JSON list of C-alpha atoms in Angstrom, two decimals:
[
{"chain": "A", "resi": 45, "resn": "MET", "atom": "CA", "xyz": [-0.24, -0.01, 0.09]},
{"chain": "A", "resi": 46, "resn": "SER", "atom": "CA", "xyz": [2.71, 2.44, 0.85]},
{"chain": "A", "resi": 47, "resn": "GLU", "atom": "CA", "xyz": [4.25, 1.81, -2.55]},
{"chain": "A", "resi": 48, "resn": "LEU", "atom": "CA", "xyz": [1.01, 2.20, -4.05]},
{"chain": "A", "resi": 49, "resn": "LYS", "atom": "CA", "xyz": [0.64, 5.80, -1.96]},
{"chain": "A", "resi": 50, "resn": "SER", "atom": "CA", "xyz": [4.01, 6.87, -3.07]},
{"chain": "A", "resi": 51, "resn": "LYS", "atom": "CA", "xyz": [3.47, 5.96, -6.95]},
{"chain": "A", "resi": 52, "resn": "VAL", "atom": "CA", "xyz": [-0.16, 7.59, -6.99]},
{"chain": "A", "resi": 53, "resn": "LEU", "atom": "CA", "xyz": [0.10, 10.80, -4.48]},
{"chain": "A", "resi": 54, "resn": "ASN", "atom": "CA", "xyz": [3.20, 12.16, -4.94]},
{"chain": "A", "resi": 55, "resn": "THR", "atom": "CA", "xyz": [1.80, 14.70, -7.72]},
{"chain": "A", "resi": 56, "resn": "ALA", "atom": "CA", "xyz": [3.65, 17.78, -8.78]},
{"chain": "A", "resi": 57, "resn": "LYS", "atom": "CA", "xyz": [2.62, 20.56, -7.46]},
{"chain": "A", "resi": 58, "resn": "GLY", "atom": "CA", "xyz": [1.48, 23.71, -9.37]},
{"chain": "A", "resi": 59, "resn": "SER", "atom": "CA", "xyz": [2.68, 26.29, -6.89]},
{"chain": "A", "resi": 60, "resn": "VAL", "atom": "CA", "xyz": [6.49, 25.95, -6.90]},
{"chain": "A", "resi": 61, "resn": "PHE", "atom": "CA", "xyz": [8.40, 27.53, -9.60]},
{"chain": "A", "resi": 62, "resn": "GLN", "atom": "CA", "xyz": [11.08, 30.24, -9.87]},
{"chain": "A", "resi": 63, "resn": "VAL", "atom": "CA", "xyz": [11.36, 32.94, -12.93]},
{"chain": "A", "resi": 64, "resn": "THR", "atom": "CA", "xyz": [14.70, 34.17, -13.96]},
{"chain": "A", "resi": 65, "resn": "LEU", "atom": "CA", "xyz": [15.12, 37.31, -15.91]},
{"chain": "A", "resi": 66, "resn": "GLN", "atom": "CA", "xyz": [18.34, 38.54, -17.39]},
{"chain": "A", "resi": 67, "resn": "PRO", "atom": "CA", "xyz": [17.54, 41.84, -19.62]},
{"chain": "A", "resi": 68, "resn": "PRO", "atom": "CA", "xyz": [20.24, 42.24, -21.72]},
{"chain": "A", "resi": 69, "resn": "GLY", "atom": "CA", "xyz": [23.44, 44.28, -21.14]},
{"chain": "A", "resi": 70, "resn": "GLU", "atom": "CA", "xyz": [22.66, 47.54, -22.78]},
{"chain": "A", "resi": 71, "resn": "VAL", "atom": "CA", "xyz": [19.41, 47.28, -21.48]},
{"chain": "A", "resi": 72, "resn": "ILE", "atom": "CA", "xyz": [20.40, 46.63, -17.33]},
{"chain": "A", "resi": 73, "resn": "ALA", "atom": "CA", "xyz": [22.45, 50.25, -18.44]},
{"chain": "A", "resi": 74, "resn": "TYR", "atom": "CA", "xyz": [19.46, 52.02, -19.23]},
{"chain": "A", "resi": 75, "resn": "LEU", "atom": "CA", "xyz": [17.77, 50.90, -16.56]},
{"chain": "A", "resi": 76, "resn": "ASN", "atom": "CA", "xyz": [19.94, 52.22, -13.97]},
{"chain": "A", "resi": 77, "resn": "SER", "atom": "CA", "xyz": [20.86, 55.54, -16.37]},
{"chain": "A", "resi": 78, "resn": "GLY", "atom": "CA", "xyz": [19.32, 58.91, -15.42]},
{"chain": "A", "resi": 79, "resn": "SER", "atom": "CA", "xyz": [16.33, 59.38, -13.10]},
{"chain": "A", "resi": 80, "resn": "ARG", "atom": "CA", "xyz": [15.47, 55.91, -13.03]},
{"chain": "A", "resi": 81, "resn": "ARG", "atom": "CA", "xyz": [18.20, 53.98, -10.83]},
{"chain": "A", "resi": 82, "resn": "PHE", "atom": "CA", "xyz": [16.87, 50.52, -11.15]},
{"chain": "A", "resi": 83, "resn": "ASN", "atom": "CA", "xyz": [20.04, 48.66, -10.73]},
{"chain": "A", "resi": 84, "resn": "TYR", "atom": "CA", "xyz": [19.44, 44.94, -12.07]},
{"chain": "A", "resi": 85, "resn": "SER", "atom": "CA", "xyz": [21.98, 43.46, -9.31]},
{"chain": "A", "resi": 86, "resn": "SER", "atom": "CA", "xyz": [20.40, 44.68, -6.50]},
{"chain": "A", "resi": 87, "resn": "ALA", "atom": "CA", "xyz": [16.53, 44.80, -7.24]},
{"chain": "A", "resi": 88, "resn": "GLY", "atom": "CA", "xyz": [16.25, 42.11, -9.89]},
{"chain": "A", "resi": 89, "resn": "GLU", "atom": "CA", "xyz": [15.80, 39.07, -7.59]},
{"chain": "A", "resi": 90, "resn": "SER", "atom": "CA", "xyz": [13.65, 41.02, -5.48]},
{"chain": "A", "resi": 91, "resn": "VAL", "atom": "CA", "xyz": [11.15, 40.91, -9.22]},
{"chain": "A", "resi": 92, "resn": "GLU", "atom": "CA", "xyz": [11.89, 37.27, -9.36]},
{"chain": "A", "resi": 93, "resn": "LEU", "atom": "CA", "xyz": [10.59, 36.45, -6.03]},
{"chain": "A", "resi": 94, "resn": "MET", "atom": "CA", "xyz": [7.60, 38.80, -6.45]},
{"chain": "A", "resi": 95, "resn": "CYS", "atom": "CA", "xyz": [6.29, 36.80, -9.62]},
{"chain": "A", "resi": 96, "resn": "ASP", "atom": "CA", "xyz": [3.28, 35.30, -8.11]},
{"chain": "A", "resi": 97, "resn": "SER", "atom": "CA", "xyz": [1.94, 33.05, -11.61]},
{"chain": "A", "resi": 98, "resn": "ALA", "atom": "CA", "xyz": [3.57, 32.24, -15.05]},
{"chain": "A", "resi": 99, "resn": "THR", "atom": "CA", "xyz": [1.69, 30.51, -17.86]},
{"chain": "A", "resi": 100, "resn": "LEU", "atom": "CA", "xyz": [3.58, 26.82, -18.82]},
{"chain": "A", "resi": 101, "resn": "PRO", "atom": "CA", "xyz": [4.23, 26.70, -22.69]},
{"chain": "A", "resi": 102, "resn": "GLY", "atom": "CA", "xyz": [2.74, 24.63, -25.16]},
{"chain": "A", "resi": 103, "resn": "SER", "atom": "CA", "xyz": [3.49, 24.11, -28.96]},
{"chain": "A", "resi": 104, "resn": "SER", "atom": "CA", "xyz": [1.43, 21.84, -31.72]},
{"chain": "A", "resi": 105, "resn": "LEU", "atom": "CA", "xyz": [1.92, 20.63, -34.96]},
{"chain": "A", "resi": 106, "resn": "PHE", "atom": "CA", "xyz": [0.91, 21.84, -38.55]},
{"chain": "A", "resi": 107, "resn": "THR", "atom": "CA", "xyz": [-0.50, 18.68, -39.95]},
{"chain": "A", "resi": 108, "resn": "HIS", "atom": "CA", "xyz": [-0.63, 18.28, -43.57]},
{"chain": "A", "resi": 109, "resn": "GLU", "atom": "CA", "xyz": [-4.10, 16.11, -45.04]},
{"chain": "A", "resi": 110, "resn": "VAL", "atom": "CA", "xyz": [-3.58, 12.67, -46.75]},
{"chain": "A", "resi": 111, "resn": "ASP", "atom": "CA", "xyz": [-6.32, 11.04, -48.37]},
{"chain": "A", "resi": 112, "resn": "ASN", "atom": "CA", "xyz": [-5.26, 8.94, -51.29]},
{"chain": "A", "resi": 113, "resn": "ASP", "atom": "CA", "xyz": [-2.50, 6.20, -49.64]},
{"chain": "A", "resi": 114, "resn": "TYR", "atom": "CA", "xyz": [-4.98, 3.75, -48.15]},
{"chain": "A", "resi": 115, "resn": "ARG", "atom": "CA", "xyz": [-8.16, 3.50, -49.72]},
{"chain": "A", "resi": 116, "resn": "GLY", "atom": "CA", "xyz": [-11.24, 4.83, -47.27]},
{"chain": "A", "resi": 117, "resn": "VAL", "atom": "CA", "xyz": [-8.04, 5.69, -44.60]},
{"chain": "A", "resi": 118, "resn": "LYS", "atom": "CA", "xyz": [-7.97, 9.49, -43.68]},
{"chain": "A", "resi": 119, "resn": "GLU", "atom": "CA", "xyz": [-3.96, 10.50, -42.33]},
{"chain": "A", "resi": 120, "resn": "PHE", "atom": "CA", "xyz": [-2.64, 13.47, -41.40]},
{"chain": "A", "resi": 121, "resn": "MET", "atom": "CA", "xyz": [1.31, 13.85, -42.05]},
{"chain": "A", "resi": 122, "resn": "ALA", "atom": "CA", "xyz": [2.95, 16.41, -39.80]},
{"chain": "A", "resi": 123, "resn": "TYR", "atom": "CA", "xyz": [5.45, 18.33, -41.40]},
{"chain": "A", "resi": 124, "resn": "ARG", "atom": "CA", "xyz": [5.53, 21.65, -38.62]},
{"chain": "A", "resi": 125, "resn": "ARG", "atom": "CA", "xyz": [6.11, 22.84, -34.92]},
{"chain": "A", "resi": 126, "resn": "ASP", "atom": "CA", "xyz": [4.32, 25.68, -33.60]},
{"chain": "A", "resi": 127, "resn": "TYR", "atom": "CA", "xyz": [5.06, 27.32, -30.56]},
{"chain": "A", "resi": 128, "resn": "GLU", "atom": "CA", "xyz": [2.95, 29.67, -28.80]},
{"chain": "A", "resi": 129, "resn": "ASN", "atom": "CA", "xyz": [4.39, 33.43, -29.07]},
{"chain": "A", "resi": 130, "resn": "ASP", "atom": "CA", "xyz": [3.04, 34.76, -25.87]},
{"chain": "A", "resi": 131, "resn": "LEU", "atom": "CA", "xyz": [4.67, 34.13, -22.00]},
{"chain": "A", "resi": 132, "resn": "GLN", "atom": "CA", "xyz": [2.43, 35.50, -18.97]},
{"chain": "A", "resi": 133, "resn": "LEU", "atom": "CA", "xyz": [3.91, 36.82, -16.31]},
{"chain": "A", "resi": 134, "resn": "SER", "atom": "CA", "xyz": [1.84, 38.50, -13.27]},
{"chain": "A", "resi": 135, "resn": "PHE", "atom": "CA", "xyz": [3.91, 40.22, -10.26]},
{"chain": "A", "resi": 136, "resn": "TYR", "atom": "CA", "xyz": [2.74, 41.88, -6.86]},
{"chain": "A", "resi": 137, "resn": "VAL", "atom": "CA", "xyz": [4.07, 44.94, -6.86]},
{"chain": "A", "resi": 138, "resn": "ASN", "atom": "CA", "xyz": [6.52, 46.25, -4.01]},
{"chain": "A", "resi": 139, "resn": "HIS", "atom": "CA", "xyz": [6.72, 50.02, -2.01]},
{"chain": "A", "resi": 140, "resn": "ARG", "atom": "CA", "xyz": [9.35, 50.95, -4.70]},
{"chain": "A", "resi": 141, "resn": "TYR", "atom": "CA", "xyz": [7.26, 49.40, -7.77]},
{"chain": "A", "resi": 142, "resn": "ASP", "atom": "CA", "xyz": [10.27, 47.93, -8.81]},
{"chain": "A", "resi": 143, "resn": "VAL", "atom": "CA", "xyz": [8.81, 45.28, -11.38]},
{"chain": "A", "resi": 144, "resn": "ILE", "atom": "CA", "xyz": [7.12, 48.46, -13.08]},
{"chain": "A", "resi": 145, "resn": "GLU", "atom": "CA", "xyz": [10.17, 50.37, -13.62]},
{"chain": "A", "resi": 146, "resn": "MET", "atom": "CA", "xyz": [12.09, 47.34, -14.65]},
{"chain": "A", "resi": 147, "resn": "PHE", "atom": "CA", "xyz": [9.48, 46.43, -17.25]},
{"chain": "A", "resi": 148, "resn": "ASP", "atom": "CA", "xyz": [8.57, 49.95, -18.75]},
{"chain": "A", "resi": 149, "resn": "GLY", "atom": "CA", "xyz": [11.66, 50.82, -18.75]},
{"chain": "A", "resi": 150, "resn": "TRP", "atom": "CA", "xyz": [12.30, 47.91, -20.52]},
{"chain": "A", "resi": 151, "resn": "MET", "atom": "CA", "xyz": [9.73, 48.75, -23.49]},
{"chain": "A", "resi": 152, "resn": "ASP", "atom": "CA", "xyz": [10.99, 52.49, -23.34]},
{"chain": "A", "resi": 153, "resn": "PHE", "atom": "CA", "xyz": [14.63, 50.94, -24.43]},
{"chain": "A", "resi": 154, "resn": "ILE", "atom": "CA", "xyz": [12.89, 49.52, -26.98]},
{"chain": "A", "resi": 155, "resn": "SER", "atom": "CA", "xyz": [11.51, 52.24, -28.38]},
{"chain": "A", "resi": 156, "resn": "GLY", "atom": "CA", "xyz": [14.08, 54.79, -28.00]},
{"chain": "A", "resi": 157, "resn": "TYR", "atom": "CA", "xyz": [12.19, 56.20, -24.94]},
{"chain": "A", "resi": 158, "resn": "ASP", "atom": "CA", "xyz": [15.10, 58.62, -23.85]},
{"chain": "A", "resi": 159, "resn": "GLU", "atom": "CA", "xyz": [15.80, 61.05, -20.84]},
{"chain": "A", "resi": 160, "resn": "ASN", "atom": "CA", "xyz": [14.11, 63.93, -21.93]},
{"chain": "A", "resi": 161, "resn": "GLN", "atom": "CA", "xyz": [10.65, 63.24, -20.76]},
{"chain": "A", "resi": 162, "resn": "SER", "atom": "CA", "xyz": [9.62, 66.60, -21.67]},
{"chain": "A", "resi": 163, "resn": "GLU", "atom": "CA", "xyz": [10.06, 65.96, -25.31]},
{"chain": "A", "resi": 164, "resn": "TYR", "atom": "CA", "xyz": [7.25, 62.95, -24.92]},
{"chain": "A", "resi": 165, "resn": "ILE", "atom": "CA", "xyz": [4.46, 65.39, -23.29]},
{"chain": "A", "resi": 166, "resn": "THR", "atom": "CA", "xyz": [3.89, 67.13, -26.97]},
{"chain": "A", "resi": 167, "resn": "PRO", "atom": "CA", "xyz": [1.93, 65.77, -29.32]},
{"chain": "A", "resi": 168, "resn": "TYR", "atom": "CA", "xyz": [4.57, 65.67, -31.86]},
{"chain": "A", "resi": 169, "resn": "ALA", "atom": "CA", "xyz": [7.03, 63.03, -29.88]},
{"chain": "A", "resi": 170, "resn": "THR", "atom": "CA", "xyz": [8.30, 60.22, -32.18]},
{"chain": "A", "resi": 171, "resn": "TYR", "atom": "CA", "xyz": [10.06, 57.12, -31.35]},
{"chain": "A", "resi": 172, "resn": "ARG", "atom": "CA", "xyz": [13.19, 54.95, -33.12]},
{"chain": "A", "resi": 173, "resn": "MET", "atom": "CA", "xyz": [12.96, 51.70, -32.41]},
{"chain": "A", "resi": 174, "resn": "LYS", "atom": "CA", "xyz": [15.92, 50.02, -31.34]},
{"chain": "A", "resi": 175, "resn": "TYR", "atom": "CA", "xyz": [17.41, 46.58, -33.12]},
{"chain": "A", "resi": 176, "resn": "PRO", "atom": "CA", "xyz": [16.11, 42.98, -31.72]},
{"chain": "A", "resi": 177, "resn": "GLU", "atom": "CA", "xyz": [19.54, 41.80, -31.09]},
{"chain": "A", "resi": 178, "resn": "GLU", "atom": "CA", "xyz": [19.43, 44.76, -28.13]},
{"chain": "A", "resi": 179, "resn": "TYR", "atom": "CA", "xyz": [16.80, 44.27, -26.43]},
{"chain": "A", "resi": 180, "resn": "LYS", "atom": "CA", "xyz": [16.04, 40.46, -26.77]},
{"chain": "A", "resi": 181, "resn": "THR", "atom": "CA", "xyz": [16.94, 37.88, -24.14]},
{"chain": "A", "resi": 182, "resn": "ASN", "atom": "CA", "xyz": [16.83, 34.54, -23.38]},
{"chain": "A", "resi": 183, "resn": "ILE", "atom": "CA", "xyz": [13.88, 33.76, -20.08]},
{"chain": "A", "resi": 184, "resn": "TYR", "atom": "CA", "xyz": [13.88, 31.20, -17.48]},
{"chain": "A", "resi": 185, "resn": "VAL", "atom": "CA", "xyz": [10.68, 29.69, -16.08]},
{"chain": "A", "resi": 186, "resn": "THR", "atom": "CA", "xyz": [11.86, 26.77, -13.71]},
{"chain": "A", "resi": 187, "resn": "LYS", "atom": "CA", "xyz": [8.79, 24.33, -11.98]},
{"chain": "A", "resi": 188, "resn": "PHE", "atom": "CA", "xyz": [10.35, 22.11, -9.31]},
{"chain": "A", "resi": 189, "resn": "GLU", "atom": "CA", "xyz": [9.66, 19.93, -6.12]},
{"chain": "A", "resi": 190, "resn": "LYS", "atom": "CA", "xyz": [10.04, 20.99, -2.43]},
{"chain": "A", "resi": 191, "resn": "ASN", "atom": "CA", "xyz": [10.38, 18.25, 0.26]},
{"chain": "A", "resi": 192, "resn": "VAL", "atom": "CA", "xyz": [11.60, 16.14, -1.92]},
{"chain": "A", "resi": 193, "resn": "GLY", "atom": "CA", "xyz": [12.70, 13.27, 0.23]},
{"chain": "A", "resi": 194, "resn": "SER", "atom": "CA", "xyz": [16.26, 11.47, 0.23]},
{"chain": "A", "resi": 195, "resn": "LYS", "atom": "CA", "xyz": [15.55, 8.22, -2.15]},
{"chain": "A", "resi": 196, "resn": "GLU", "atom": "CA", "xyz": [14.15, 9.99, -5.34]},
{"chain": "A", "resi": 197, "resn": "ARG", "atom": "CA", "xyz": [17.62, 12.23, -5.08]},
{"chain": "A", "resi": 198, "resn": "ASN", "atom": "CA", "xyz": [19.85, 9.55, -4.48]},
{"chain": "A", "resi": 199, "resn": "ASN", "atom": "CA", "xyz": [18.16, 7.55, -7.78]},
{"chain": "A", "resi": 200, "resn": "ASN", "atom": "CA", "xyz": [18.82, 10.74, -9.93]},
{"chain": "A", "resi": 201, "resn": "GLN", "atom": "CA", "xyz": [15.34, 11.17, -10.79]},
{"chain": "A", "resi": 202, "resn": "PRO", "atom": "CA", "xyz": [14.64, 14.67, -12.53]},
{"chain": "A", "resi": 203, "resn": "LEU", "atom": "CA", "xyz": [13.55, 17.10, -9.89]},
{"chain": "A", "resi": 204, "resn": "ALA", "atom": "CA", "xyz": [13.02, 19.89, -12.10]},
{"chain": "A", "resi": 205, "resn": "MET", "atom": "CA", "xyz": [11.73, 21.26, -15.36]},
{"chain": "A", "resi": 206, "resn": "GLU", "atom": "CA", "xyz": [13.42, 24.32, -16.41]},
{"chain": "A", "resi": 207, "resn": "TYR", "atom": "CA", "xyz": [11.92, 26.39, -19.60]},
{"chain": "A", "resi": 208, "resn": "THR", "atom": "CA", "xyz": [14.04, 28.53, -21.61]},
{"chain": "A", "resi": 209, "resn": "PHE", "atom": "CA", "xyz": [12.42, 30.66, -23.50]},
{"chain": "A", "resi": 210, "resn": "VAL", "atom": "CA", "xyz": [15.06, 32.08, -26.81]},
{"chain": "A", "resi": 211, "resn": "ASN", "atom": "CA", "xyz": [14.86, 35.36, -27.48]},
{"chain": "A", "resi": 212, "resn": "ALA", "atom": "CA", "xyz": [12.25, 36.93, -25.40]},
{"chain": "A", "resi": 213, "resn": "PHE", "atom": "CA", "xyz": [11.25, 40.55, -24.71]},
{"chain": "A", "resi": 214, "resn": "PRO", "atom": "CA", "xyz": [8.31, 42.33, -23.15]},
{"chain": "A", "resi": 215, "resn": "LYS", "atom": "CA", "xyz": [5.71, 42.75, -25.73]},
{"chain": "A", "resi": 216, "resn": "SER", "atom": "CA", "xyz": [3.08, 44.34, -23.64]},
{"chain": "A", "resi": 217, "resn": "VAL", "atom": "CA", "xyz": [1.60, 45.47, -20.01]},
{"chain": "A", "resi": 218, "resn": "GLN", "atom": "CA", "xyz": [-1.98, 45.03, -19.28]},
{"chain": "A", "resi": 219, "resn": "SER", "atom": "CA", "xyz": [-3.57, 48.03, -17.37]},
{"chain": "A", "resi": 220, "resn": "THR", "atom": "CA", "xyz": [-3.59, 47.63, -13.63]},
{"chain": "A", "resi": 221, "resn": "PRO", "atom": "CA", "xyz": [-6.81, 49.25, -12.03]},
{"chain": "A", "resi": 222, "resn": "VAL", "atom": "CA", "xyz": [-6.14, 51.38, -8.69]},
{"chain": "A", "resi": 223, "resn": "SER", "atom": "CA", "xyz": [-8.83, 52.28, -6.07]},
{"chain": "A", "resi": 224, "resn": "TYR", "atom": "CA", "xyz": [-10.05, 53.87, -3.16]},
{"chain": "A", "resi": 225, "resn": "GLY", "atom": "CA", "xyz": [-12.25, 50.52, -1.95]},
{"chain": "A", "resi": 226, "resn": "ASP", "atom": "CA", "xyz": [-9.72, 48.00, -2.64]},
{"chain": "A", "resi": 227, "resn": "GLU", "atom": "CA", "xyz": [-6.60, 47.51, -0.34]},
{"chain": "A", "resi": 228, "resn": "GLY", "atom": "CA", "xyz": [-5.59, 44.34, -1.62]},
{"chain": "A", "resi": 229, "resn": "VAL", "atom": "CA", "xyz": [-1.89, 44.25, -3.07]},
{"chain": "A", "resi": 230, "resn": "LEU", "atom": "CA", "xyz": [-0.74, 46.10, -6.67]},
{"chain": "A", "resi": 231, "resn": "LYS", "atom": "CA", "xyz": [-0.19, 43.34, -9.34]},
{"chain": "A", "resi": 232, "resn": "TYR", "atom": "CA", "xyz": [1.02, 44.03, -12.55]},
{"chain": "A", "resi": 233, "resn": "ASN", "atom": "CA", "xyz": [0.88, 41.74, -15.19]},
{"chain": "A", "resi": 234, "resn": "VAL", "atom": "CA", "xyz": [3.33, 41.43, -18.28]},
{"chain": "A", "resi": 235, "resn": "THR", "atom": "CA", "xyz": [3.16, 39.66, -22.00]},
{"chain": "A", "resi": 236, "resn": "LEU", "atom": "CA", "xyz": [6.35, 38.68, -23.21]},
{"chain": "A", "resi": 237, "resn": "SER", "atom": "CA", "xyz": [6.92, 37.08, -26.50]},
{"chain": "A", "resi": 238, "resn": "TYR", "atom": "CA", "xyz": [9.72, 34.58, -27.58]},
{"chain": "A", "resi": 239, "resn": "GLN", "atom": "CA", "xyz": [10.55, 32.62, -30.66]},
{"chain": "A", "resi": 240, "resn": "ARG", "atom": "CA", "xyz": [10.62, 29.36, -29.12]},
{"chain": "A", "resi": 241, "resn": "TYR", "atom": "CA", "xyz": [10.75, 26.78, -26.02]},
{"chain": "A", "resi": 242, "resn": "VAL", "atom": "CA", "xyz": [13.94, 24.64, -25.02]},
{"chain": "A", "resi": 243, "resn": "ARG", "atom": "CA", "xyz": [11.99, 22.34, -21.65]},
{"chain": "A", "resi": 244, "resn": "ARG", "atom": "CA", "xyz": [14.89, 19.89, -20.33]},
{"chain": "A", "resi": 245, "resn": "ARG", "atom": "CA", "xyz": [14.68, 17.92, -17.16]},
{"chain": "A", "resi": 246, "resn": "ARG", "atom": "CA", "xyz": [17.48, 18.44, -14.60]},
{"chain": "A", "resi": 247, "resn": "ASN", "atom": "CA", "xyz": [18.23, 17.61, -10.55]},
{"chain": "A", "resi": 248, "resn": "VAL", "atom": "CA", "xyz": [17.70, 20.19, -7.96]}
]
């Protein structure tokens, strides 16, 4: 019975994960310049720990329909893999608004926004977008388990799933409502675009 319980009841929990953000070097320098003064080296880990939820990615196969190989049989042949293009992340906002500074600053960098903010108050402001290699990076979401016993570790069983999102960057930020009647924690929702993901198992 104990062996059966260990096989059936030892399920993965959806609440144990970690997000690792690593903006490109030019973005980090931009965030730390001017009036922002967002230091990723000291504040980046706090932003990652404030991630409330993430979406593990999915993918599908494009297929081609084949009717004539066998009489009365319809088949489908895969010819390409299609990856989802969006990664949804939700963060709690601390009293320094670090996550807002980070992602809004990242998007400001992409759109060529400089520190002369008075120019952008006018209705005639223009933007010059950066090149993709300047603002894209790899982002990691690791799904792992806590309270894993020594038996599983000794058997070298994979204790974590690491997803690498290739060439990711923040694409949009959802509007964040505030009101006098709501005393809950402020949350910040970001949608990141990526090229594809790579999943691998590893030991913690």
